[in-house]
Amino acid sequence: AGGDGACEVCDEAPPAKYRCPACAVATCSLACSKLHKTRGGGCSGKRDRAAFKDIREFTDADVINDYRFLEEALLEKDRVKRWRPEYTPGTEAAQRSERPPASAKIVATLTREARARGVELFCMPDGMARRVANTTFFDRRRNVMRWRVEWTFHAAGEGTNDDGGDEKCGTSIEPAATAEDAELDESTTLLDALRVHLAAGPG
């Protein structure tokens, strides 16, 4: 506020009393301030808190605003870390979601043992659905990895067009069936593991 030249909204251009924090447009009244927000693409009237400002132009108010901005960012980060997806009570996923997060040592061991076997392991953050569902672990006593394997089966001919070529990229194809092995010993071949799921069931 203060002497900011003439109002940039009024036709009469009276002396300005206010300046928009977002676009720096000078206005003489609340009515002009509201009017300028509806013109063109519209202005939010809110200062861009992440915009660059020369240190020579900094005031005490700018320091306080930046401090509050950082505080809000830290609070949001903490809120996201505490967030957990909701699972149906009584299900296995719900039970696993209640278990304490794996320690950094456990994750490091799992990652190291996987890399020793030629596998690059990427762990989702604690609480994420894929992290909760993952039951892969390293059996120290036997020195073997026990992997969670998810199988996706598609119907014969799925993914091809009438000419026998591939479907266009980006086409979403729903699997005909899915299956999973919660703890598949690394000594088990994929063929042996697959046979279990392809074996004829009752009837």
mmCIF file of C-alpha atoms in Angstrom:
data_model
loop_
_atom_site.group_PDB
_atom_site.id
_atom_site.type_symbol
_atom_site.label_atom_id
_atom_site.label_comp_id
_atom_site.label_asym_id
_atom_site.label_seq_id
_atom_site.Cartn_x
_atom_site.Cartn_y
_atom_site.Cartn_z
ATOM 1 C CA ALA A 1 0.000 0.000 0.000
ATOM 2 C CA GLY A 2 1.003 3.618 -0.307
ATOM 3 C CA GLY A 3 1.941 5.916 -3.180
ATOM 4 C CA ASP A 4 2.244 3.570 -6.165
ATOM 5 C CA GLY A 5 1.431 6.042 -8.948
ATOM 6 C CA ALA A 6 -1.894 6.049 -10.768
ATOM 7 C CA CYS A 7 -4.518 3.282 -10.632
ATOM 8 C CA GLU A 8 -4.079 0.945 -13.600
ATOM 9 C CA VAL A 9 -7.727 -0.154 -13.609
ATOM 10 C CA CYS A 10 -9.808 3.020 -13.445
ATOM 11 C CA ASP A 11 -10.267 5.086 -16.615
ATOM 12 C CA GLU A 12 -9.809 8.258 -14.568
ATOM 13 C CA ALA A 13 -6.490 6.874 -13.213
ATOM 14 C CA PRO A 14 -6.753 8.273 -9.665
ATOM 15 C CA PRO A 15 -3.809 7.866 -7.288
ATOM 16 C CA ALA A 16 -3.203 4.194 -6.424
ATOM 17 C CA LYS A 17 -3.411 2.986 -2.828
ATOM 18 C CA TYR A 18 -2.711 -0.730 -3.273
ATOM 19 C CA ARG A 19 -0.472 -3.018 -5.294
ATOM 20 C CA CYS A 20 -1.357 -6.641 -6.114
ATOM 21 C CA PRO A 21 1.061 -9.090 -4.416
ATOM 22 C CA ALA A 22 0.865 -11.427 -7.415
ATOM 23 C CA CYS A 23 1.168 -9.203 -10.499
ATOM 24 C CA ALA A 24 2.074 -5.805 -8.993
ATOM 25 C CA VAL A 25 -0.898 -4.028 -10.659
ATOM 26 C CA ALA A 26 -1.610 -0.727 -8.874
ATOM 27 C CA THR A 27 -5.211 -0.079 -7.815
ATOM 28 C CA CYS A 28 -7.053 2.678 -5.978
ATOM 29 C CA SER A 29 -9.821 0.697 -4.255
ATOM 30 C CA LEU A 30 -11.141 -2.747 -3.309
ATOM 31 C CA ALA A 31 -13.507 -2.614 -6.288
ATOM 32 C CA CYS A 32 -10.611 -2.056 -8.714
ATOM 33 C CA SER A 33 -8.578 -4.735 -6.998
ATOM 34 C CA LYS A 34 -11.388 -7.280 -7.542
ATOM 35 C CA LEU A 35 -11.946 -6.077 -11.105
ATOM 36 C CA HIS A 36 -8.350 -6.612 -12.186
ATOM 37 C CA LYS A 37 -8.540 -10.258 -11.039
ATOM 38 C CA THR A 38 -11.319 -10.949 -13.551
ATOM 39 C CA ARG A 39 -9.570 -9.418 -16.539
ATOM 40 C CA GLY A 40 -7.538 -11.432 -19.034
ATOM 41 C CA GLY A 41 -6.456 -14.784 -17.668
ATOM 42 C CA GLY A 42 -7.405 -13.729 -14.179
ATOM 43 C CA CYS A 43 -5.081 -13.054 -11.287
ATOM 44 C CA SER A 44 -5.141 -14.979 -8.013
ATOM 45 C CA GLY A 45 -4.013 -11.953 -6.030
ATOM 46 C CA LYS A 46 -1.638 -14.195 -4.085
ATOM 47 C CA ARG A 47 2.099 -13.705 -4.039
ATOM 48 C CA ASP A 48 4.184 -16.427 -5.695
ATOM 49 C CA ARG A 49 5.949 -17.635 -2.586
ATOM 50 C CA ALA A 50 8.547 -19.534 -4.576
ATOM 51 C CA ALA A 51 9.414 -16.664 -6.936
ATOM 52 C CA PHE A 52 12.978 -15.333 -6.957
ATOM 53 C CA LYS A 53 13.613 -12.081 -5.147
ATOM 54 C CA ASP A 54 16.908 -10.251 -5.084
ATOM 55 C CA ILE A 55 18.490 -10.335 -1.633
ATOM 56 C CA ARG A 56 18.915 -6.562 -1.838
ATOM 57 C CA GLU A 57 15.138 -6.196 -1.968
ATOM 58 C CA PHE A 58 14.491 -8.439 1.026
ATOM 59 C CA THR A 59 12.602 -7.027 3.986
ATOM 60 C CA ASP A 60 11.767 -8.462 7.391
ATOM 61 C CA ALA A 61 8.345 -9.399 6.035
ATOM 62 C CA ASP A 62 9.965 -11.455 3.253
ATOM 63 C CA VAL A 63 12.101 -13.359 5.762
ATOM 64 C CA ILE A 64 9.036 -14.159 7.879
ATOM 65 C CA ASN A 65 7.059 -15.258 4.807
ATOM 66 C CA ASP A 66 9.864 -17.559 3.671
ATOM 67 C CA TYR A 67 10.181 -19.013 7.179
ATOM 68 C CA ARG A 68 6.457 -19.783 7.276
ATOM 69 C CA PHE A 69 6.642 -21.282 3.783
ATOM 70 C CA LEU A 70 9.403 -23.668 4.893
ATOM 71 C CA GLU A 71 7.460 -24.582 8.033
ATOM 72 C CA GLU A 72 4.403 -25.457 5.957
ATOM 73 C CA ALA A 73 6.537 -27.576 3.611
ATOM 74 C CA LEU A 74 7.965 -29.528 6.563
ATOM 75 C CA LEU A 75 4.483 -30.059 8.011
ATOM 76 C CA GLU A 76 3.247 -31.358 4.651
ATOM 77 C CA LYS A 77 6.230 -33.698 4.403
ATOM 78 C CA ASP A 78 5.475 -35.049 7.876
ATOM 79 C CA ARG A 79 1.785 -35.499 6.998
ATOM 80 C CA VAL A 80 2.647 -37.496 3.879
ATOM 81 C CA LYS A 81 5.011 -39.751 5.853
ATOM 82 C CA ARG A 82 2.222 -40.563 8.330
ATOM 83 C CA TRP A 83 -0.351 -41.260 5.622
ATOM 84 C CA ARG A 84 -1.290 -44.899 5.150
ATOM 85 C CA PRO A 85 -3.684 -46.423 2.607
ATOM 86 C CA GLU A 86 -6.821 -48.005 4.003
ATOM 87 C CA TYR A 87 -7.338 -51.761 3.738
ATOM 88 C CA THR A 88 -10.379 -53.916 4.419
ATOM 89 C CA PRO A 89 -10.274 -54.927 8.124
ATOM 90 C CA GLY A 90 -9.359 -58.548 8.712
ATOM 91 C CA THR A 91 -7.564 -59.042 5.386
ATOM 92 C CA GLU A 92 -3.946 -60.131 5.089
ATOM 93 C CA ALA A 93 -3.034 -56.752 3.578
ATOM 94 C CA ALA A 94 -4.544 -54.964 6.594
ATOM 95 C CA GLN A 95 -2.536 -57.129 8.964
ATOM 96 C CA ARG A 96 0.697 -56.495 7.080
ATOM 97 C CA SER A 97 0.019 -52.765 7.025
ATOM 98 C CA GLU A 98 0.046 -52.762 10.837
ATOM 99 C CA ARG A 99 3.492 -54.300 11.094
ATOM 100 C CA PRO A 100 6.330 -51.933 12.047
ATOM 101 C CA PRO A 101 8.351 -50.502 9.139
ATOM 102 C CA ALA A 102 11.404 -52.500 8.095
ATOM 103 C CA SER A 103 14.601 -51.053 9.509
ATOM 104 C CA ALA A 104 17.186 -49.492 7.237
ATOM 105 C CA LYS A 105 19.494 -52.421 8.056
ATOM 106 C CA ILE A 106 16.938 -54.980 6.829
ATOM 107 C CA VAL A 107 16.294 -53.047 3.618
ATOM 108 C CA ALA A 108 20.049 -52.668 3.039
ATOM 109 C CA THR A 109 20.596 -56.421 3.558
ATOM 110 C CA LEU A 110 17.749 -57.296 1.196
ATOM 111 C CA THR A 111 19.072 -54.894 -1.437
ATOM 112 C CA ARG A 112 22.641 -56.206 -1.101
ATOM 113 C CA GLU A 113 21.650 -59.874 -1.340
ATOM 114 C CA ALA A 114 19.432 -59.172 -4.345
ATOM 115 C CA ARG A 115 22.263 -57.329 -6.120
ATOM 116 C CA ALA A 116 24.609 -60.252 -5.419
ATOM 117 C CA ARG A 117 22.135 -62.350 -7.400
ATOM 118 C CA GLY A 118 22.036 -59.944 -10.315
ATOM 119 C CA VAL A 119 18.781 -58.266 -9.300
ATOM 120 C CA GLU A 120 18.413 -54.494 -8.827
ATOM 121 C CA LEU A 121 15.884 -54.099 -6.006
ATOM 122 C CA PHE A 122 13.836 -50.930 -5.562
ATOM 123 C CA CYS A 123 11.773 -50.550 -2.368
ATOM 124 C CA MET A 124 8.659 -48.409 -2.203
ATOM 125 C CA PRO A 125 8.242 -46.126 0.856
ATOM 126 C CA ASP A 126 6.710 -47.659 3.984
ATOM 127 C CA GLY A 127 2.924 -47.757 3.862
ATOM 128 C CA MET A 128 2.625 -47.780 0.071
ATOM 129 C CA ALA A 129 0.354 -50.529 -1.242
ATOM 130 C CA ARG A 130 3.110 -52.294 -3.197
ATOM 131 C CA ARG A 131 5.429 -52.211 -0.169
ATOM 132 C CA VAL A 132 2.727 -53.660 2.072
ATOM 133 C CA ALA A 133 1.948 -56.438 -0.417
ATOM 134 C CA ASN A 134 5.597 -57.419 -0.857
ATOM 135 C CA THR A 135 6.564 -60.484 1.206
ATOM 136 C CA THR A 136 10.066 -60.962 -0.236
ATOM 137 C CA PHE A 137 12.687 -61.670 2.424
ATOM 138 C CA PHE A 138 16.196 -63.047 2.877
ATOM 139 C CA ASP A 139 16.474 -66.338 4.774
ATOM 140 C CA ARG A 140 19.734 -65.925 6.685
ATOM 141 C CA ARG A 141 19.767 -69.469 8.021
ATOM 142 C CA ARG A 142 19.637 -71.017 4.536
ATOM 143 C CA ASN A 143 21.299 -68.063 2.775
ATOM 144 C CA VAL A 144 18.551 -67.913 0.151
ATOM 145 C CA MET A 145 16.161 -65.275 -1.115
ATOM 146 C CA ARG A 146 12.459 -65.995 -0.948
ATOM 147 C CA TRP A 147 10.689 -63.895 -3.550
ATOM 148 C CA ARG A 148 7.143 -62.739 -3.903
ATOM 149 C CA VAL A 149 6.178 -63.450 -7.514
ATOM 150 C CA GLU A 150 3.019 -62.158 -9.161
ATOM 151 C CA TRP A 151 1.839 -63.952 -12.292
ATOM 152 C CA THR A 152 -0.339 -62.368 -14.978
ATOM 153 C CA PHE A 153 -1.980 -64.646 -17.542
ATOM 154 C CA HIS A 154 -3.531 -63.408 -20.771
ATOM 155 C CA ALA A 155 -5.955 -65.288 -22.981
ATOM 156 C CA ALA A 156 -4.611 -66.828 -26.199
ATOM 157 C CA GLY A 157 -4.452 -64.218 -28.959
ATOM 158 C CA GLU A 158 -4.731 -61.311 -26.531
ATOM 159 C CA GLY A 159 -2.472 -58.431 -27.495
ATOM 160 C CA THR A 160 -2.607 -59.074 -31.250
ATOM 161 C CA ASN A 161 -4.844 -57.673 -33.944
ATOM 162 C CA ASP A 162 -6.628 -59.494 -36.778
ATOM 163 C CA ASP A 163 -3.459 -59.392 -38.912
ATOM 164 C CA GLY A 164 -1.418 -61.095 -36.214
ATOM 165 C CA GLY A 165 0.490 -57.905 -35.370
ATOM 166 C CA ASP A 166 0.815 -56.259 -31.993
ATOM 167 C CA GLU A 167 -1.870 -53.968 -30.637
ATOM 168 C CA LYS A 168 -1.061 -50.262 -30.592
ATOM 169 C CA CYS A 169 1.113 -49.100 -27.735
ATOM 170 C CA GLY A 170 -0.832 -47.756 -24.782
ATOM 171 C CA THR A 171 -3.753 -50.142 -25.216
ATOM 172 C CA SER A 172 -4.768 -51.454 -21.814
ATOM 173 C CA ILE A 173 -5.425 -55.207 -21.783
ATOM 174 C CA GLU A 174 -7.051 -56.766 -18.748
ATOM 175 C CA PRO A 175 -5.427 -60.083 -17.757
ATOM 176 C CA ALA A 176 -7.528 -63.250 -18.016
ATOM 177 C CA ALA A 177 -6.198 -64.441 -14.645
ATOM 178 C CA THR A 178 -3.650 -63.592 -11.975
ATOM 179 C CA ALA A 179 -1.848 -65.611 -9.316
ATOM 180 C CA GLU A 180 0.878 -65.096 -6.775
ATOM 181 C CA ASP A 181 3.572 -66.919 -4.834
ATOM 182 C CA ALA A 182 4.091 -65.168 -1.500
ATOM 183 C CA GLU A 183 7.471 -66.793 -0.770
ATOM 184 C CA LEU A 184 9.078 -68.520 -3.740
ATOM 185 C CA ASP A 185 12.440 -70.090 -2.937
ATOM 186 C CA GLU A 186 15.143 -68.855 -5.302
ATOM 187 C CA SER A 187 16.171 -72.450 -5.965
ATOM 188 C CA THR A 188 12.787 -73.089 -7.606
ATOM 189 C CA THR A 189 12.867 -72.721 -11.374
ATOM 190 C CA LEU A 190 10.248 -70.536 -13.022
ATOM 191 C CA LEU A 191 9.026 -73.567 -14.968
ATOM 192 C CA ASP A 192 8.402 -75.554 -11.773
ATOM 193 C CA ALA A 193 6.692 -72.586 -10.161
ATOM 194 C CA LEU A 194 4.518 -72.034 -13.234
ATOM 195 C CA ARG A 195 3.489 -75.688 -13.365
ATOM 196 C CA VAL A 196 1.788 -75.313 -9.994
ATOM 197 C CA HIS A 197 -0.506 -72.610 -11.344
ATOM 198 C CA LEU A 198 -1.159 -74.366 -14.653
ATOM 199 C CA ALA A 199 -1.974 -77.734 -13.093
ATOM 200 C CA ALA A 200 -5.547 -78.850 -13.623
ATOM 201 C CA GLY A 201 -7.692 -78.118 -10.581
ATOM 202 C CA PRO A 202 -10.695 -79.998 -9.199
ATOM 203 C CA GLY A 203 -13.402 -80.505 -11.876
#
